[in-house]
DNA sequence: GCCAGCATGTAAGGAGTTACATGATTAT
DNA sequence: ATAATCATGTAACTCCTTACATGCTGGC
């Protein structure tokens, strides 16, 4: 019995962005990933996107088309093939449901607060809170741009989820910061 | 001007667990990481903990003591050195505040819902919701065990934060699942 | 004229995982 | 007896990042 293997998750990030129908270059893929996927999944490095596109083309999941601007400005735009679409759908439907992987260094540092300077701890939480609010503001803008167009129905769902998540995170951090502030000096 | 380098984050996970004063073996470290750190930071593999302990001992941040049980049952228990404590405190206080790294494959799959079978999507969200609730229940138990003892003040703070976070995630997933359920069949 | 943005890629290395290998002790 | 848990470690490999390398185009 053949084991059905899946590609790495980054492959599906690339296939996924191409599944909305637009033909995209590696550069455009990176830009778009940074302002969409990045809110809930690590956006791959530029170099990895190019590597990934080569691999996916070799496997027949995407096809590149020369889209150079002028003589010397080389440029390659990719689109999904039928095989690529099938492979992506197979992953979305049938990959095992994995727990989200989180690496929250701010939480780790608060966990270790007994070795820290309380003033620094407060500053770290404040900085994290500010960043969280900025991320939320950016996501709200993205959400507004998605509107209620059917094409962006699922991204909009995820954006709403993300807004709730970030708002909750901001509340929780603020609460933790208040409690740290009430702590006695070392 | 010398660049002050930091160890990798996993090093601080190990140093951090040892900073609560107990002398621990690699095996115990892994167990404890799985039921504490794991709620907000990837718990390192067994093999990595042993590698890390060797590295940290060579650098003088921890010291191992032979704690064999009987003749043939080899066992090594580690504790923080003064240098290790300083290095940990330096990281907690002075490392740049980094955004939490998240890899949420369930959100990614919902984002790509337009290529999915709606029934599968619902099942995936339900499974994720169930897992989230189970994780929350596990965390509540951990939080209860921490009590309001001063030693566990900061872990308790993080546990409270985590409970809020997981409760929020559960609400948000449930909301997304309801909206997916109202979607027309493909 | 220069800088920001567009555009692509290679090479080296870091961080971590899985698979493998081994064996003692304790509970059923 | 036999399975689960305790306990340690190595080797190979995967995935991904950073640093490097190159050069065009458009705006100020």
Coordinates of C-alpha atoms (C1' of nucleotides) in Angstrom, one line a residue:
Chain A
X1 CA 0.0 0.0 0.0
X2 CA 1.6 3.3 -1.2
X3 CA 1.9 6.0 1.4
X4 CA 0.4 9.2 0.0
X5 CA 2.9 11.9 0.8
X6 CA 2.2 15.6 1.1
X7 CA 4.5 18.4 0.1
X8 CA 5.8 20.7 2.8
X9 CA 3.4 23.3 4.0
X10 CA 5.3 26.2 2.3
X11 CA 4.5 24.5 -1.0
X12 CA 0.8 24.8 -0.2
X13 CA 1.2 28.4 0.7
X14 CA 2.6 29.1 -2.8
X15 CA 0.0 26.9 -4.5
X16 CA -2.7 28.5 -2.4
X17 CA -1.8 32.0 -3.3
X18 CA -1.9 31.0 -7.0
X19 CA -5.3 29.3 -6.5
X20 CA -7.1 32.6 -6.6
X21 CA -6.5 32.7 -10.4
X22 CA -4.0 35.5 -10.8
X23 CA -0.7 34.8 -12.6
X24 CA 2.1 35.9 -10.2
X25 CA 5.9 36.3 -10.2
X26 CA 8.0 35.1 -7.3
X27 CA 8.4 38.7 -6.2
X28 CA 4.6 39.4 -6.2
X29 CA 4.0 36.1 -4.4
X30 CA 6.3 37.2 -1.6
X31 CA 4.6 40.6 -1.3
X32 CA 1.1 39.1 -1.2
X33 CA 2.2 36.5 1.3
X34 CA 3.5 39.3 3.6
X35 CA 0.1 41.0 3.6
X36 CA -2.2 38.0 3.8
X37 CA -0.8 34.7 4.9
X38 CA 1.7 36.4 7.3
X39 CA -1.1 37.2 9.7
X40 CA -1.5 33.5 10.6
X41 CA 1.4 31.6 9.0
X42 CA 5.2 32.4 8.7
X43 CA 5.7 34.1 5.3
X44 CA 8.5 32.3 3.5
X45 CA 11.8 34.1 2.6
X46 CA 12.1 35.4 -0.9
X47 CA 14.8 32.9 -1.8
X48 CA 12.6 30.0 -0.6
X49 CA 9.8 31.1 -2.9
X50 CA 12.0 30.9 -5.9
X51 CA 13.3 27.5 -4.8
X52 CA 9.8 26.4 -4.2
X53 CA 8.5 27.6 -7.6
X54 CA 11.3 25.6 -9.3
X55 CA 10.4 22.5 -7.4
X56 CA 6.7 22.9 -8.0
X57 CA 7.2 23.5 -11.8
X58 CA 9.4 20.4 -12.0
X59 CA 6.6 18.4 -10.4
X60 CA 4.1 19.8 -12.8
X61 CA 2.0 21.7 -10.2
X62 CA 2.7 25.2 -11.6
X63 CA 3.8 26.5 -15.0
X64 CA 6.0 29.5 -15.5
X65 CA 5.6 31.8 -18.5
X66 CA 8.2 34.3 -19.6
X67 CA 6.8 37.7 -18.8
X68 CA 9.9 39.9 -19.2
X69 CA 9.5 43.6 -19.4
X70 CA 11.7 44.8 -22.2
X71 CA 14.8 43.1 -23.4
X72 CA 16.9 42.8 -20.2
X73 CA 14.3 42.8 -17.5
X74 CA 13.7 39.1 -17.0
X75 CA 10.5 38.1 -15.2
X76 CA 8.6 34.9 -14.9
X77 CA 4.9 34.6 -14.0
X78 CA 3.5 31.4 -12.7
X79 CA 0.0 29.9 -12.7
X80 CA -1.5 26.7 -11.3
X81 CA -1.9 23.7 -13.5
X82 CA -4.8 21.3 -13.2
X83 CA -2.6 18.9 -11.3
X84 CA -1.5 21.7 -9.0
X85 CA -5.1 22.5 -8.2
X86 CA -5.9 18.9 -7.5
X87 CA -2.9 18.5 -5.2
X88 CA -3.8 21.6 -3.3
X89 CA -7.4 20.5 -2.9
X90 CA -6.2 17.1 -1.7
X91 CA -4.1 18.7 1.0
X92 CA -6.8 21.1 2.2
X93 CA -9.3 18.3 2.4
X94 CA -7.2 15.4 3.6
X95 CA -4.1 16.5 5.5
X96 CA -4.3 15.5 9.2
X97 CA -5.6 18.4 11.3
X98 CA -2.5 19.7 13.1
X99 CA -2.4 21.9 16.2
X100 CA -1.1 25.4 15.4
X101 CA 2.6 25.8 16.1
X102 CA 3.4 28.8 18.3
X103 CA 6.7 30.3 19.4
X104 CA 5.8 33.1 21.8
X105 CA 9.0 34.5 23.2
X106 CA 7.2 37.3 25.0
X107 CA 5.2 34.7 27.0
X108 CA 8.3 32.7 27.6
X109 CA 10.1 35.7 29.0
X110 CA 7.1 36.6 31.3
X111 CA 7.1 32.9 32.4
X112 CA 10.7 33.5 33.5
X113 CA 9.8 36.8 35.2
X114 CA 11.4 35.8 38.5
X115 CA 14.9 36.2 36.9
X116 CA 14.0 39.6 35.3
X117 CA 14.0 43.2 36.2
X118 CA 10.3 44.1 36.7
X119 CA 10.7 47.4 34.9
X120 CA 12.1 45.6 31.8
X121 CA 9.3 43.1 32.0
X122 CA 6.8 46.0 31.9
X123 CA 8.6 47.6 28.9
X124 CA 8.6 44.3 27.1
X125 CA 4.9 43.7 27.6
X126 CA 4.1 47.3 26.6
X127 CA 6.1 46.9 23.4
X128 CA 4.4 43.7 22.6
X129 CA 1.0 45.3 23.2
X130 CA 1.8 48.1 20.9
X131 CA 2.9 45.7 18.2
X132 CA -0.2 43.6 18.6
X133 CA -2.4 46.7 18.2
X134 CA -0.4 47.8 15.1
X135 CA -0.9 44.3 13.6
X136 CA -4.6 44.5 14.4
X137 CA -4.9 47.8 12.7
X138 CA -3.1 46.4 9.6
X139 CA -5.4 43.4 9.5
X140 CA -8.5 45.7 9.8
X141 CA -7.3 47.5 6.7
X142 CA -6.8 44.2 4.9
X143 CA -10.3 43.1 6.0
X144 CA -11.9 46.3 4.7
X145 CA -10.2 45.8 1.3
X146 CA -11.6 42.3 1.1
X147 CA -15.1 43.6 1.3
X148 CA -17.9 41.0 0.9
X149 CA -16.9 39.9 -2.6
X150 CA -17.5 36.1 -3.0
X151 CA -13.9 35.6 -4.3
X152 CA -12.5 36.6 -1.0
X153 CA -15.2 35.0 1.2
X154 CA -12.7 32.6 2.9
X155 CA -9.9 35.1 3.3
X156 CA -12.5 37.4 4.9
X157 CA -13.6 34.6 7.3
X158 CA -9.9 34.1 8.3
X159 CA -9.4 37.9 8.7
X160 CA -12.4 38.1 11.0
X161 CA -11.0 35.2 13.0
X162 CA -7.6 37.0 13.1
X163 CA -9.2 40.2 14.3
X164 CA -10.9 38.4 17.2
X165 CA -7.7 36.6 18.0
X166 CA -5.6 39.8 18.0
X167 CA -8.1 41.8 20.0
X168 CA -8.2 39.0 22.6
X169 CA -4.4 38.9 22.7
X170 CA -4.3 42.6 23.2
X171 CA -6.7 42.4 26.1
X172 CA -4.8 39.5 27.7
X173 CA -1.5 41.2 27.4
X174 CA -2.9 44.4 28.8
X175 CA -4.3 42.4 31.8
X176 CA -0.9 40.7 32.3
X177 CA 0.9 44.1 32.1
X178 CA -1.5 45.6 34.8
X179 CA -0.7 42.7 37.1
X180 CA 3.0 43.0 36.5
X181 CA 2.8 46.7 37.3
X182 CA 1.2 45.9 40.7
X183 CA 4.1 43.7 41.6
X184 CA 6.5 45.0 44.3
X185 CA 10.0 46.1 43.3
X186 CA 12.7 43.6 43.5
Chain B
X1 CA 32.7 46.9 19.3
X2 CA 31.9 43.3 20.1
X3 CA 28.5 42.0 19.1
X4 CA 26.8 40.5 22.1
X5 CA 25.3 37.2 20.8
X6 CA 22.4 35.3 22.3
X7 CA 22.1 31.5 22.4
X8 CA 19.2 30.0 20.5
X9 CA 15.8 30.2 22.1
X10 CA 15.7 26.5 22.9
X11 CA 18.7 27.1 25.1
X12 CA 16.7 29.6 27.2
X13 CA 13.8 27.1 27.4
X14 CA 16.2 24.7 29.1
X15 CA 18.0 27.3 31.3
X16 CA 14.5 28.7 32.1
X17 CA 13.1 25.4 33.4
X18 CA 16.3 24.9 35.5
X19 CA 15.9 28.5 36.9
X20 CA 13.1 27.4 39.2
X21 CA 15.8 25.8 41.4
X22 CA 15.1 22.1 40.9
X23 CA 17.8 19.8 39.7
X24 CA 16.5 18.0 36.6
X25 CA 17.5 15.2 34.2
X26 CA 17.1 15.6 30.4
X27 CA 14.1 13.2 30.7
X28 CA 12.5 15.3 33.4
X29 CA 13.2 18.5 31.5
X30 CA 11.3 17.1 28.5
X31 CA 8.3 16.0 30.6
X32 CA 8.1 19.3 32.3
X33 CA 8.5 21.3 29.1
X34 CA 5.6 19.3 27.6
X35 CA 3.2 20.3 30.3
X36 CA 4.3 24.0 30.8
X37 CA 6.3 25.7 28.0
X38 CA 4.4 23.6 25.3
X39 CA 1.3 25.8 25.8
X40 CA 3.0 28.8 24.3
X41 CA 6.3 27.6 22.8
X42 CA 7.3 24.5 20.8
X43 CA 8.6 21.9 23.2
X44 CA 12.0 20.6 21.9
X45 CA 12.5 17.0 21.0
X46 CA 14.1 14.7 23.5
X47 CA 17.2 14.3 21.5
X48 CA 17.6 18.1 21.2
X49 CA 17.4 18.5 25.0
X50 CA 20.4 16.2 25.5
X51 CA 22.4 18.0 22.8
X52 CA 21.5 21.3 24.3
X53 CA 22.5 20.2 27.8
X54 CA 25.9 19.1 26.5
X55 CA 26.4 22.5 24.8
X56 CA 25.2 24.4 27.9
X57 CA 27.5 22.4 30.1
X58 CA 30.5 23.0 27.8
X59 CA 29.7 26.7 28.0
X60 CA 29.5 26.6 31.8
X61 CA 25.8 27.6 32.0
X62 CA 24.7 24.3 33.6
X63 CA 26.5 21.6 35.6
X64 CA 25.6 18.0 35.5
X65 CA 25.9 15.7 38.5
X66 CA 25.9 11.9 38.3
X67 CA 22.6 10.8 39.8
X68 CA 22.5 7.2 38.7
X69 CA 20.0 4.9 40.3
X70 CA 21.8 1.7 41.2
X71 CA 24.8 0.3 39.3
X72 CA 23.7 0.2 35.6
X73 CA 20.9 2.8 35.5
X74 CA 22.9 5.9 34.4
X75 CA 21.3 9.2 35.0
X76 CA 22.6 12.8 35.0
X77 CA 20.9 15.7 36.9
X78 CA 21.6 19.3 35.9
X79 CA 21.4 22.6 37.7
X80 CA 22.0 26.2 36.7
X81 CA 25.4 27.7 37.4
X82 CA 25.8 31.4 38.4
X83 CA 26.9 32.2 34.9
X84 CA 23.8 30.4 33.6
X85 CA 21.5 32.4 35.7
X86 CA 23.2 35.6 34.5
X87 CA 23.0 34.6 30.9
X88 CA 19.3 33.8 31.3
X89 CA 18.5 37.1 33.0
X90 CA 20.4 38.9 30.3
X91 CA 18.3 37.3 27.6
X92 CA 15.0 37.9 29.4
X93 CA 15.8 41.5 30.0
X94 CA 17.6 42.5 26.9
X95 CA 16.7 40.3 23.9
X96 CA 14.8 42.3 21.2
X97 CA 11.1 41.9 21.6
X98 CA 10.1 39.6 18.7
X99 CA 6.6 39.0 17.3
X100 CA 5.2 35.6 18.2
X101 CA 5.8 33.1 15.3
X102 CA 2.6 31.3 14.4
X103 CA 2.0 28.4 11.9
X104 CA -1.7 27.9 11.9
X105 CA -2.4 25.3 9.2
X106 CA -6.1 25.2 10.1
X107 CA -6.4 28.9 9.3
X108 CA -4.4 28.4 6.1
X109 CA -6.8 25.6 5.0
X110 CA -9.9 27.8 5.8
X111 CA -8.2 30.6 3.8
X112 CA -8.1 28.2 0.9
X113 CA -11.7 27.1 1.4
X114 CA -12.7 27.9 -2.2
X115 CA -10.8 24.7 -3.3
X116 CA -12.2 22.6 -0.5
X117 CA -15.2 20.4 0.0
X118 CA -17.4 22.4 2.5
X119 CA -18.2 19.2 4.5
X120 CA -14.5 18.5 5.0
X121 CA -13.9 22.1 6.0
X122 CA -16.6 21.9 8.6
X123 CA -15.1 18.6 9.9
X124 CA -11.6 20.2 10.1
X125 CA -12.9 23.2 12.1
X126 CA -14.8 20.9 14.4
X127 CA -11.8 18.8 15.1
X128 CA -9.7 21.9 15.7
X129 CA -12.4 23.3 18.1
X130 CA -12.4 20.0 20.0
X131 CA -8.6 20.1 20.3
X132 CA -8.6 23.7 21.4
X133 CA -11.1 22.9 24.1
X134 CA -9.1 19.9 25.3
X135 CA -5.9 22.0 25.4
X136 CA -7.8 24.6 27.4
X137 CA -9.0 22.0 29.9
X138 CA -5.4 20.7 30.3
X139 CA -4.2 24.3 30.9
X140 CA -6.9 24.9 33.5
X141 CA -5.7 21.9 35.4
X142 CA -2.1 23.2 35.2
X143 CA -3.2 26.6 36.4
X144 CA -5.1 25.1 39.4
X145 CA -2.0 23.1 40.4
X146 CA 0.1 26.3 40.3
X147 CA -2.2 27.9 43.0
X148 CA -1.1 31.3 44.2
X149 CA 2.3 30.3 45.5
X150 CA 4.8 33.1 45.0
X151 CA 7.3 30.7 43.3
X152 CA 4.8 30.1 40.4
X153 CA 3.6 33.7 40.2
X154 CA 4.9 34.3 36.7
X155 CA 3.9 30.9 35.3
X156 CA 0.5 31.5 36.8
X157 CA 0.3 34.9 35.0
X158 CA 1.2 33.2 31.7
X159 CA -1.3 30.4 32.4
X160 CA -4.1 33.0 32.9
X161 CA -3.0 34.7 29.6
X162 CA -3.1 31.3 27.9
X163 CA -6.6 30.5 29.2
X164 CA -7.9 33.8 27.8
X165 CA -6.2 33.1 24.5
X166 CA -7.5 29.6 24.2
X167 CA -11.0 30.6 25.2
X168 CA -10.9 33.4 22.6
X169 CA -9.6 31.0 19.9
X170 CA -12.4 28.5 20.7
X171 CA -15.0 31.3 20.4
X172 CA -13.5 32.5 17.1
X173 CA -13.3 29.0 15.6
X174 CA -16.9 28.3 16.6
X175 CA -18.0 31.5 14.9
X176 CA -16.1 30.6 11.8
X177 CA -17.6 27.1 11.8
X178 CA -21.1 28.5 12.1
X179 CA -20.5 30.7 9.1
X180 CA -19.0 27.9 7.1
X181 CA -22.1 25.8 8.0
X182 CA -24.4 28.4 6.5
X183 CA -22.5 28.3 3.2
X184 CA -24.4 26.8 0.2
X185 CA -23.2 23.3 -1.0
X186 CA -20.7 23.3 -3.8
Chain C
dG1 C1' 23.0 61.2 -10.2
dC2 C1' 21.2 58.4 -6.7
dC3 C1' 18.0 55.8 -4.1
dA4 C1' 14.0 52.9 -3.7
dG5 C1' 11.7 49.3 -5.6
dC6 C1' 11.6 45.4 -9.0
dA7 C1' 13.4 41.0 -10.0
dT8 C1' 16.1 36.6 -9.6
dG9 C1' 18.9 33.5 -7.9
dT10 C1' 23.1 30.6 -5.3
dA11 C1' 25.7 29.0 -1.3
dA12 C1' 26.4 28.2 3.4
dG13 C1' 24.7 27.4 7.6
dG14 C1' 21.4 27.2 11.6
dA15 C1' 17.8 24.9 14.1
dG16 C1' 15.3 21.3 14.8
dT17 C1' 13.1 16.7 13.7
dT18 C1' 12.8 11.7 12.9
dA19 C1' 14.7 7.3 13.0
dC20 C1' 17.7 4.4 15.0
dA21 C1' 20.0 2.1 18.9
dT22 C1' 20.2 0.4 23.7
dG23 C1' 19.0 -1.2 28.0
dA24 C1' 17.0 -1.0 33.1
dT25 C1' 12.9 -0.7 36.1
dT26 C1' 8.2 -1.0 37.5
dA27 C1' 3.5 -2.1 37.2
dT28 C1' -0.1 -5.4 35.4
Chain D
dA1 C1' 5.8 -12.4 30.8
dT2 C1' 5.2 -8.2 28.8
dA3 C1' 4.2 -3.7 28.3
dA4 C1' 4.9 1.0 29.8
dT5 C1' 8.0 4.1 31.6
dC6 C1' 12.6 5.7 32.6
dA7 C1' 16.9 7.1 30.5
dT8 C1' 20.4 8.5 27.1
dG9 C1' 22.4 9.3 23.0
dT10 C1' 24.0 9.4 17.6
dA11 C1' 23.3 10.1 12.6
dA12 C1' 20.9 11.6 8.9
dC13 C1' 18.1 14.6 7.0
dT14 C1' 14.5 18.5 6.3
dC15 C1' 13.3 22.9 6.2
dC16 C1' 14.2 27.3 6.2
dT17 C1' 17.0 31.6 6.8
dT18 C1' 20.8 34.9 6.0
dA19 C1' 24.3 36.5 3.3
dC20 C1' 25.8 37.3 -0.9
dA21 C1' 25.6 38.4 -5.9
dT22 C1' 23.6 40.9 -9.8
dG23 C1' 21.4 44.3 -12.5
dC24 C1' 17.2 47.1 -14.4
dT25 C1' 13.7 50.9 -13.9
dG26 C1' 11.4 54.9 -12.3
dG27 C1' 11.0 58.9 -9.4
dC28 C1' 13.1 63.0 -7.1

